[in-house]
Amino acid sequence: SQNHGFCVDAAQLPTDWEVLFTNANDNSNEGVVHSVLPYFSVQFHPEHTAGPEDLECLFDVFLESVKDHMNNRSPVSVKNRLIERLVYRPSVPIVTERPKKILILGSGGLSIGQAGEFDYSGSQAIKALKEESIQTLLINPNIATVQTSKGMADKVYFLPIIPEYVEQVIRSERPDGVLLT
């Protein structure tokens, strides 16, 4: 752990001690854990400015270990408990299936003097999706641009971007995803 310029040298850790946290900015050690015994310690850099619930799970792991000991339960490795708690598990499953149809919400008509990046980004998105054989649906395009050229989007809806119209297109077309330009 580190504090006021001092930190534990990971290369000098005794047997059965391992690094638990490493500062991504300067690679300094910010925590150690014993591989067998129920010991661990952390001290984050003062500029870390952790909030009151930032790593509250560390206290939970400590309390679980104490309860196990008090109830004479066979101890679970603190290291394994910490790993279990700290592994990221997205609340929404990650989609691994390739989309077949994408709805692109266009930026609408551009006035003279407005930048054309929105049309460019939409046109590039349509081209990239076509290269991947993904069907493209476009709502609210700028009608005077490349996006609406023949052979670009598979379907074009000249509708304003308001919830009712977007929901109606989504219900009828059932796209696998939505992109914004």
mmCIF file with all atom_site columns, C-alpha atoms in Angstrom:
data_model
loop_
_atom_site.group_PDB
_atom_site.id
_atom_site.type_symbol
_atom_site.label_atom_id
_atom_site.label_alt_id
_atom_site.label_comp_id
_atom_site.label_asym_id
_atom_site.label_entity_id
_atom_site.label_seq_id
_atom_site.pdbx_PDB_ins_code
_atom_site.Cartn_x
_atom_site.Cartn_y
_atom_site.Cartn_z
_atom_site.occupancy
_atom_site.B_iso_or_equiv
_atom_site.pdbx_formal_charge
_atom_site.auth_seq_id
_atom_site.auth_comp_id
_atom_site.auth_asym_id
_atom_site.auth_atom_id
_atom_site.pdbx_PDB_model_num
ATOM 1   C CA . SER A 1 1   ? 0.000   0.000   0.000   1.00 0.00 ? 1   SER A CA 1
ATOM 2   C CA . GLN A 1 2   ? 1.099   3.561   -0.450  1.00 0.00 ? 2   GLN A CA 1
ATOM 3   C CA . ASN A 1 3   ? 0.834   6.707   1.568   1.00 0.00 ? 3   ASN A CA 1
ATOM 4   C CA . HIS A 1 4   ? 2.703   9.978   1.385   1.00 0.00 ? 4   HIS A CA 1
ATOM 5   C CA . GLY A 1 5   ? 5.186   8.704   -1.164  1.00 0.00 ? 5   GLY A CA 1
ATOM 6   C CA . PHE A 1 6   ? 5.780   5.259   0.316   1.00 0.00 ? 6   PHE A CA 1
ATOM 7   C CA . CYS A 1 7   ? 4.446   2.021   -1.122  1.00 0.00 ? 7   CYS A CA 1
ATOM 8   C CA . VAL A 1 8   ? 5.058   -1.677  -0.685  1.00 0.00 ? 8   VAL A CA 1
ATOM 9   C CA . ASP A 1 9   ? 7.425   -2.986  -3.335  1.00 0.00 ? 9   ASP A CA 1
ATOM 10  C CA . ALA A 1 10  ? 5.599   -5.834  -5.071  1.00 0.00 ? 10  ALA A CA 1
ATOM 11  C CA . ALA A 1 11  ? 8.920   -7.503  -5.913  1.00 0.00 ? 11  ALA A CA 1
ATOM 12  C CA . GLN A 1 12  ? 9.766   -7.738  -2.191  1.00 0.00 ? 12  GLN A CA 1
ATOM 13  C CA . LEU A 1 13  ? 6.537   -9.351  -0.969  1.00 0.00 ? 13  LEU A CA 1
ATOM 14  C CA . PRO A 1 14  ? 7.022   -12.340 1.353   1.00 0.00 ? 14  PRO A CA 1
ATOM 15  C CA . THR A 1 15  ? 5.939   -15.842 0.377   1.00 0.00 ? 15  THR A CA 1
ATOM 16  C CA . ASP A 1 16  ? 2.168   -16.267 -0.019  1.00 0.00 ? 16  ASP A CA 1
ATOM 17  C CA . TRP A 1 17  ? 1.558   -12.518 -0.388  1.00 0.00 ? 17  TRP A CA 1
ATOM 18  C CA . GLU A 1 18  ? 0.345   -11.131 -3.708  1.00 0.00 ? 18  GLU A CA 1
ATOM 19  C CA . VAL A 1 19  ? -0.559  -7.798  -5.219  1.00 0.00 ? 19  VAL A CA 1
ATOM 20  C CA . LEU A 1 20  ? -4.284  -7.084  -4.950  1.00 0.00 ? 20  LEU A CA 1
ATOM 21  C CA . PHE A 1 21  ? -4.518  -3.637  -6.586  1.00 0.00 ? 21  PHE A CA 1
ATOM 22  C CA . THR A 1 22  ? -2.122  -1.763  -8.855  1.00 0.00 ? 22  THR A CA 1
ATOM 23  C CA . ASN A 1 23  ? -2.441  1.930   -9.664  1.00 0.00 ? 23  ASN A CA 1
ATOM 24  C CA . ALA A 1 24  ? -2.908  2.150   -13.436 1.00 0.00 ? 24  ALA A CA 1
ATOM 25  C CA . ASN A 1 25  ? -1.270  5.593   -13.571 1.00 0.00 ? 25  ASN A CA 1
ATOM 26  C CA . ASP A 1 26  ? 2.088   4.875   -11.971 1.00 0.00 ? 26  ASP A CA 1
ATOM 27  C CA . ASN A 1 27  ? 2.011   1.065   -11.482 1.00 0.00 ? 27  ASN A CA 1
ATOM 28  C CA . SER A 1 28  ? 2.441   1.460   -7.731  1.00 0.00 ? 28  SER A CA 1
ATOM 29  C CA . ASN A 1 29  ? 1.066   -1.186  -5.398  1.00 0.00 ? 29  ASN A CA 1
ATOM 30  C CA . GLU A 1 30  ? -2.203  -0.196  -3.708  1.00 0.00 ? 30  GLU A CA 1
ATOM 31  C CA . GLY A 1 31  ? -3.127  -3.437  -1.991  1.00 0.00 ? 31  GLY A CA 1
ATOM 32  C CA . VAL A 1 32  ? -1.877  -6.851  -0.971  1.00 0.00 ? 32  VAL A CA 1
ATOM 33  C CA . VAL A 1 33  ? -3.616  -10.131 -0.172  1.00 0.00 ? 33  VAL A CA 1
ATOM 34  C CA . HIS A 1 34  ? -2.421  -13.337 1.443   1.00 0.00 ? 34  HIS A CA 1
ATOM 35  C CA . SER A 1 35  ? -3.013  -16.365 -0.758  1.00 0.00 ? 35  SER A CA 1
ATOM 36  C CA . VAL A 1 36  ? -3.990  -18.682 2.133   1.00 0.00 ? 36  VAL A CA 1
ATOM 37  C CA . LEU A 1 37  ? -4.666  -16.737 5.329   1.00 0.00 ? 37  LEU A CA 1
ATOM 38  C CA . PRO A 1 38  ? -7.597  -14.311 5.621   1.00 0.00 ? 38  PRO A CA 1
ATOM 39  C CA . TYR A 1 39  ? -5.485  -11.147 5.410   1.00 0.00 ? 39  TYR A CA 1
ATOM 40  C CA . PHE A 1 40  ? -5.597  -8.279  2.984   1.00 0.00 ? 40  PHE A CA 1
ATOM 41  C CA . SER A 1 41  ? -4.865  -4.597  3.015   1.00 0.00 ? 41  SER A CA 1
ATOM 42  C CA . VAL A 1 42  ? -5.484  -1.682  0.678   1.00 0.00 ? 42  VAL A CA 1
ATOM 43  C CA . GLN A 1 43  ? -4.569  1.961   0.687   1.00 0.00 ? 43  GLN A CA 1
ATOM 44  C CA . PHE A 1 44  ? -5.407  3.948   -2.381  1.00 0.00 ? 44  PHE A CA 1
ATOM 45  C CA . HIS A 1 45  ? -3.520  7.029   -3.410  1.00 0.00 ? 45  HIS A CA 1
ATOM 46  C CA . PRO A 1 46  ? -4.986  10.125  -1.681  1.00 0.00 ? 46  PRO A CA 1
ATOM 47  C CA . GLU A 1 47  ? -5.911  11.653  -5.056  1.00 0.00 ? 47  GLU A CA 1
ATOM 48  C CA . HIS A 1 48  ? -8.035  8.574   -5.773  1.00 0.00 ? 48  HIS A CA 1
ATOM 49  C CA . THR A 1 49  ? -10.884 10.467  -4.039  1.00 0.00 ? 49  THR A CA 1
ATOM 50  C CA . ALA A 1 50  ? -12.935 7.386   -3.483  1.00 0.00 ? 50  ALA A CA 1
ATOM 51  C CA . GLY A 1 51  ? -16.564 7.868   -2.611  1.00 0.00 ? 51  GLY A CA 1
ATOM 52  C CA . PRO A 1 52  ? -18.219 6.355   0.455   1.00 0.00 ? 52  PRO A CA 1
ATOM 53  C CA . GLU A 1 53  ? -19.378 3.299   -1.497  1.00 0.00 ? 53  GLU A CA 1
ATOM 54  C CA . ASP A 1 54  ? -16.516 3.035   -3.990  1.00 0.00 ? 54  ASP A CA 1
ATOM 55  C CA . LEU A 1 55  ? -15.198 -0.322  -2.810  1.00 0.00 ? 55  LEU A CA 1
ATOM 56  C CA . GLU A 1 56  ? -17.621 -1.094  -0.029  1.00 0.00 ? 56  GLU A CA 1
ATOM 57  C CA . CYS A 1 57  ? -17.410 -4.737  -1.101  1.00 0.00 ? 57  CYS A CA 1
ATOM 58  C CA . LEU A 1 58  ? -13.980 -4.922  0.595   1.00 0.00 ? 58  LEU A CA 1
ATOM 59  C CA . PHE A 1 59  ? -15.699 -4.428  3.953   1.00 0.00 ? 59  PHE A CA 1
ATOM 60  C CA . ASP A 1 60  ? -18.287 -7.052  3.010   1.00 0.00 ? 60  ASP A CA 1
ATOM 61  C CA . VAL A 1 61  ? -15.527 -9.569  2.276   1.00 0.00 ? 61  VAL A CA 1
ATOM 62  C CA . PHE A 1 62  ? -13.861 -8.761  5.601   1.00 0.00 ? 62  PHE A CA 1
ATOM 63  C CA . LEU A 1 63  ? -17.146 -9.204  7.508   1.00 0.00 ? 63  LEU A CA 1
ATOM 64  C CA . GLU A 1 64  ? -17.947 -12.475 5.702   1.00 0.00 ? 64  GLU A CA 1
ATOM 65  C CA . SER A 1 65  ? -14.524 -13.807 6.669   1.00 0.00 ? 65  SER A CA 1
ATOM 66  C CA . VAL A 1 66  ? -15.019 -12.813 10.318  1.00 0.00 ? 66  VAL A CA 1
ATOM 67  C CA . LYS A 1 67  ? -18.492 -14.431 10.388  1.00 0.00 ? 67  LYS A CA 1
ATOM 68  C CA . ASP A 1 68  ? -17.102 -17.637 8.882   1.00 0.00 ? 68  ASP A CA 1
ATOM 69  C CA . HIS A 1 69  ? -14.427 -17.739 11.589  1.00 0.00 ? 69  HIS A CA 1
ATOM 70  C CA . MET A 1 70  ? -16.915 -16.993 14.408  1.00 0.00 ? 70  MET A CA 1
ATOM 71  C CA . ASN A 1 71  ? -19.310 -19.697 13.150  1.00 0.00 ? 71  ASN A CA 1
ATOM 72  C CA . ASN A 1 72  ? -16.494 -22.243 12.779  1.00 0.00 ? 72  ASN A CA 1
ATOM 73  C CA . ARG A 1 73  ? -17.128 -22.575 9.045   1.00 0.00 ? 73  ARG A CA 1
ATOM 74  C CA . SER A 1 74  ? -14.274 -23.724 6.899   1.00 0.00 ? 74  SER A CA 1
ATOM 75  C CA . PRO A 1 75  ? -12.598 -20.566 5.674   1.00 0.00 ? 75  PRO A CA 1
ATOM 76  C CA . VAL A 1 76  ? -12.994 -19.453 2.096   1.00 0.00 ? 76  VAL A CA 1
ATOM 77  C CA . SER A 1 77  ? -9.916  -17.849 0.637   1.00 0.00 ? 77  SER A CA 1
ATOM 78  C CA . VAL A 1 78  ? -10.156 -14.064 1.002   1.00 0.00 ? 78  VAL A CA 1
ATOM 79  C CA . LYS A 1 79  ? -8.343  -13.762 -2.295  1.00 0.00 ? 79  LYS A CA 1
ATOM 80  C CA . ASN A 1 80  ? -11.012 -15.877 -4.043  1.00 0.00 ? 80  ASN A CA 1
ATOM 81  C CA . ARG A 1 81  ? -13.794 -13.924 -2.327  1.00 0.00 ? 81  ARG A CA 1
ATOM 82  C CA . LEU A 1 82  ? -12.271 -10.647 -3.484  1.00 0.00 ? 82  LEU A CA 1
ATOM 83  C CA . ILE A 1 83  ? -11.848 -11.897 -7.037  1.00 0.00 ? 83  ILE A CA 1
ATOM 84  C CA . GLU A 1 84  ? -15.463 -13.105 -7.047  1.00 0.00 ? 84  GLU A CA 1
ATOM 85  C CA . ARG A 1 85  ? -16.688 -9.690  -5.865  1.00 0.00 ? 85  ARG A CA 1
ATOM 86  C CA . LEU A 1 86  ? -14.473 -7.627  -8.158  1.00 0.00 ? 86  LEU A CA 1
ATOM 87  C CA . VAL A 1 87  ? -15.032 -9.482  -11.439 1.00 0.00 ? 87  VAL A CA 1
ATOM 88  C CA . TYR A 1 88  ? -17.140 -7.336  -13.751 1.00 0.00 ? 88  TYR A CA 1
ATOM 89  C CA . ARG A 1 89  ? -20.430 -8.915  -14.751 1.00 0.00 ? 89  ARG A CA 1
ATOM 90  C CA . PRO A 1 90  ? -22.546 -6.736  -16.999 1.00 0.00 ? 90  PRO A CA 1
ATOM 91  C CA . SER A 1 91  ? -26.163 -6.450  -15.873 1.00 0.00 ? 91  SER A CA 1
ATOM 92  C CA . VAL A 1 92  ? -27.270 -6.694  -19.481 1.00 0.00 ? 92  VAL A CA 1
ATOM 93  C CA . PRO A 1 93  ? -25.902 -9.703  -21.356 1.00 0.00 ? 93  PRO A CA 1
ATOM 94  C CA . ILE A 1 94  ? -23.361 -8.885  -24.030 1.00 0.00 ? 94  ILE A CA 1
ATOM 95  C CA . VAL A 1 95  ? -24.781 -9.565  -27.463 1.00 0.00 ? 95  VAL A CA 1
ATOM 96  C CA . THR A 1 96  ? -22.657 -12.030 -29.366 1.00 0.00 ? 96  THR A CA 1
ATOM 97  C CA . GLU A 1 97  ? -25.023 -12.483 -32.283 1.00 0.00 ? 97  GLU A CA 1
ATOM 98  C CA . ARG A 1 98  ? -24.399 -10.309 -35.330 1.00 0.00 ? 98  ARG A CA 1
ATOM 99  C CA . PRO A 1 99  ? -27.231 -7.882  -36.067 1.00 0.00 ? 99  PRO A CA 1
ATOM 100 C CA . LYS A 1 100 ? -29.196 -8.359  -39.266 1.00 0.00 ? 100 LYS A CA 1
ATOM 101 C CA . LYS A 1 101 ? -31.023 -5.027  -39.325 1.00 0.00 ? 101 LYS A CA 1
ATOM 102 C CA . ILE A 1 102 ? -30.076 -1.614  -37.877 1.00 0.00 ? 102 ILE A CA 1
ATOM 103 C CA . LEU A 1 103 ? -32.190 1.516   -37.534 1.00 0.00 ? 103 LEU A CA 1
ATOM 104 C CA . ILE A 1 104 ? -30.277 4.780   -38.068 1.00 0.00 ? 104 ILE A CA 1
ATOM 105 C CA . LEU A 1 105 ? -31.771 7.940   -36.604 1.00 0.00 ? 105 LEU A CA 1
ATOM 106 C CA . GLY A 1 106 ? -30.758 10.735  -38.962 1.00 0.00 ? 106 GLY A CA 1
ATOM 107 C CA . SER A 1 107 ? -30.020 14.339  -38.106 1.00 0.00 ? 107 SER A CA 1
ATOM 108 C CA . GLY A 1 108 ? -32.659 15.774  -40.398 1.00 0.00 ? 108 GLY A CA 1
ATOM 109 C CA . GLY A 1 109 ? -32.192 18.569  -42.861 1.00 0.00 ? 109 GLY A CA 1
ATOM 110 C CA . LEU A 1 110 ? -29.142 20.788  -42.571 1.00 0.00 ? 110 LEU A CA 1
ATOM 111 C CA . SER A 1 111 ? -29.369 24.506  -43.114 1.00 0.00 ? 111 SER A CA 1
ATOM 112 C CA . ILE A 1 112 ? -26.876 26.362  -45.266 1.00 0.00 ? 112 ILE A CA 1
ATOM 113 C CA . GLY A 1 113 ? -23.806 26.993  -43.156 1.00 0.00 ? 113 GLY A CA 1
ATOM 114 C CA . GLN A 1 114 ? -24.298 23.997  -40.880 1.00 0.00 ? 114 GLN A CA 1
ATOM 115 C CA . ALA A 1 115 ? -21.557 21.412  -40.773 1.00 0.00 ? 115 ALA A CA 1
ATOM 116 C CA . GLY A 1 116 ? -22.130 18.258  -42.774 1.00 0.00 ? 116 GLY A CA 1
ATOM 117 C CA . GLU A 1 117 ? -20.425 15.847  -40.356 1.00 0.00 ? 117 GLU A CA 1
ATOM 118 C CA . PHE A 1 118 ? -23.786 14.365  -39.454 1.00 0.00 ? 118 PHE A CA 1
ATOM 119 C CA . ASP A 1 119 ? -24.479 13.390  -43.039 1.00 0.00 ? 119 ASP A CA 1
ATOM 120 C CA . TYR A 1 120 ? -20.920 12.118  -43.435 1.00 0.00 ? 120 TYR A CA 1
ATOM 121 C CA . SER A 1 121 ? -21.104 9.981   -40.277 1.00 0.00 ? 121 SER A CA 1
ATOM 122 C CA . GLY A 1 122 ? -24.495 8.593   -41.321 1.00 0.00 ? 122 GLY A CA 1
ATOM 123 C CA . SER A 1 123 ? -23.287 7.840   -44.843 1.00 0.00 ? 123 SER A CA 1
ATOM 124 C CA . GLN A 1 124 ? -20.179 6.101   -43.524 1.00 0.00 ? 124 GLN A CA 1
ATOM 125 C CA . ALA A 1 125 ? -22.281 4.091   -41.073 1.00 0.00 ? 125 ALA A CA 1
ATOM 126 C CA . ILE A 1 126 ? -24.577 2.957   -43.892 1.00 0.00 ? 126 ILE A CA 1
ATOM 127 C CA . LYS A 1 127 ? -21.585 1.965   -46.060 1.00 0.00 ? 127 LYS A CA 1
ATOM 128 C CA . ALA A 1 128 ? -19.946 0.057   -43.210 1.00 0.00 ? 128 ALA A CA 1
ATOM 129 C CA . LEU A 1 129 ? -23.173 -1.782  -42.383 1.00 0.00 ? 129 LEU A CA 1
ATOM 130 C CA . LYS A 1 130 ? -23.720 -2.671  -46.055 1.00 0.00 ? 130 LYS A CA 1
ATOM 131 C CA . GLU A 1 131 ? -20.180 -4.103  -46.212 1.00 0.00 ? 131 GLU A CA 1
ATOM 132 C CA . GLU A 1 132 ? -21.171 -6.374  -43.330 1.00 0.00 ? 132 GLU A CA 1
ATOM 133 C CA . SER A 1 133 ? -24.438 -7.344  -45.085 1.00 0.00 ? 133 SER A CA 1
ATOM 134 C CA . ILE A 1 134 ? -26.527 -5.662  -42.405 1.00 0.00 ? 134 ILE A CA 1
ATOM 135 C CA . GLN A 1 135 ? -29.830 -4.194  -43.575 1.00 0.00 ? 135 GLN A CA 1
ATOM 136 C CA . THR A 1 136 ? -30.126 -0.447  -42.891 1.00 0.00 ? 136 THR A CA 1
ATOM 137 C CA . LEU A 1 137 ? -33.232 1.566   -42.095 1.00 0.00 ? 137 LEU A CA 1
ATOM 138 C CA . LEU A 1 138 ? -33.004 5.352   -42.008 1.00 0.00 ? 138 LEU A CA 1
ATOM 139 C CA . ILE A 1 139 ? -35.399 7.752   -40.279 1.00 0.00 ? 139 ILE A CA 1
ATOM 140 C CA . ASN A 1 140 ? -35.246 11.543  -40.668 1.00 0.00 ? 140 ASN A CA 1
ATOM 141 C CA . PRO A 1 141 ? -32.426 11.839  -43.206 1.00 0.00 ? 141 PRO A CA 1
ATOM 142 C CA . ASN A 1 142 ? -31.212 15.050  -44.765 1.00 0.00 ? 142 ASN A CA 1
ATOM 143 C CA . ILE A 1 143 ? -32.925 14.583  -48.127 1.00 0.00 ? 143 ILE A CA 1
ATOM 144 C CA . ALA A 1 144 ? -30.311 16.565  -50.033 1.00 0.00 ? 144 ALA A CA 1
ATOM 145 C CA . THR A 1 145 ? -27.399 14.318  -49.107 1.00 0.00 ? 145 THR A CA 1
ATOM 146 C CA . VAL A 1 146 ? -25.658 11.074  -49.949 1.00 0.00 ? 146 VAL A CA 1
ATOM 147 C CA . GLN A 1 147 ? -27.603 9.104   -47.304 1.00 0.00 ? 147 GLN A CA 1
ATOM 148 C CA . THR A 1 148 ? -30.743 9.112   -49.427 1.00 0.00 ? 148 THR A CA 1
ATOM 149 C CA . SER A 1 149 ? -28.983 8.285   -52.701 1.00 0.00 ? 149 SER A CA 1
ATOM 150 C CA . LYS A 1 150 ? -30.175 5.189   -54.522 1.00 0.00 ? 150 LYS A CA 1
ATOM 151 C CA . GLY A 1 151 ? -28.389 2.108   -53.248 1.00 0.00 ? 151 GLY A CA 1
ATOM 152 C CA . MET A 1 152 ? -27.482 3.532   -49.829 1.00 0.00 ? 152 MET A CA 1
ATOM 153 C CA . ALA A 1 153 ? -30.010 2.736   -47.062 1.00 0.00 ? 153 ALA A CA 1
ATOM 154 C CA . ASP A 1 154 ? -32.273 -0.246  -47.676 1.00 0.00 ? 154 ASP A CA 1
ATOM 155 C CA . LYS A 1 155 ? -35.328 1.678   -46.445 1.00 0.00 ? 155 LYS A CA 1
ATOM 156 C CA . VAL A 1 156 ? -35.786 5.385   -45.816 1.00 0.00 ? 156 VAL A CA 1
ATOM 157 C CA . TYR A 1 157 ? -38.527 6.837   -43.623 1.00 0.00 ? 157 TYR A CA 1
ATOM 158 C CA . PHE A 1 158 ? -39.055 10.565  -44.075 1.00 0.00 ? 158 PHE A CA 1
ATOM 159 C CA . LEU A 1 159 ? -40.414 11.008  -40.566 1.00 0.00 ? 159 LEU A CA 1
ATOM 160 C CA . PRO A 1 160 ? -39.457 13.350  -37.732 1.00 0.00 ? 160 PRO A CA 1
ATOM 161 C CA . ILE A 1 161 ? -37.629 11.923  -34.741 1.00 0.00 ? 161 ILE A CA 1
ATOM 162 C CA . ILE A 1 162 ? -40.444 11.843  -32.206 1.00 0.00 ? 162 ILE A CA 1
ATOM 163 C CA . PRO A 1 163 ? -41.170 8.882   -29.930 1.00 0.00 ? 163 PRO A CA 1
ATOM 164 C CA . GLU A 1 164 ? -44.413 7.863   -31.624 1.00 0.00 ? 164 GLU A CA 1
ATOM 165 C CA . TYR A 1 165 ? -42.898 7.584   -35.117 1.00 0.00 ? 165 TYR A CA 1
ATOM 166 C CA . VAL A 1 166 ? -39.675 5.918   -33.959 1.00 0.00 ? 166 VAL A CA 1
ATOM 167 C CA . GLU A 1 167 ? -41.637 3.394   -31.883 1.00 0.00 ? 167 GLU A CA 1
ATOM 168 C CA . GLN A 1 168 ? -43.915 2.690   -34.843 1.00 0.00 ? 168 GLN A CA 1
ATOM 169 C CA . VAL A 1 169 ? -40.945 1.965   -37.127 1.00 0.00 ? 169 VAL A CA 1
ATOM 170 C CA . ILE A 1 170 ? -39.307 -0.198  -34.454 1.00 0.00 ? 170 ILE A CA 1
ATOM 171 C CA . ARG A 1 171 ? -42.520 -2.203  -33.986 1.00 0.00 ? 171 ARG A CA 1
ATOM 172 C CA . SER A 1 172 ? -42.967 -2.782  -37.708 1.00 0.00 ? 172 SER A CA 1
ATOM 173 C CA . GLU A 1 173 ? -39.308 -3.337  -38.695 1.00 0.00 ? 173 GLU A CA 1
ATOM 174 C CA . ARG A 1 174 ? -37.955 -5.050  -35.532 1.00 0.00 ? 174 ARG A CA 1
ATOM 175 C CA . PRO A 1 175 ? -34.331 -3.823  -35.896 1.00 0.00 ? 175 PRO A CA 1
ATOM 176 C CA . ASP A 1 176 ? -31.564 -5.489  -33.890 1.00 0.00 ? 176 ASP A CA 1
ATOM 177 C CA . GLY A 1 177 ? -30.046 -2.142  -32.930 1.00 0.00 ? 177 GLY A CA 1
ATOM 178 C CA . VAL A 1 178 ? -30.226 1.635   -33.237 1.00 0.00 ? 178 VAL A CA 1
ATOM 179 C CA . LEU A 1 179 ? -27.493 4.076   -34.299 1.00 0.00 ? 179 LEU A CA 1
ATOM 180 C CA . LEU A 1 180 ? -27.532 7.862   -34.062 1.00 0.00 ? 180 LEU A CA 1
ATOM 181 C CA . THR A 1 181 ? -25.954 10.334  -36.487 1.00 0.00 ? 181 THR A CA 1
#
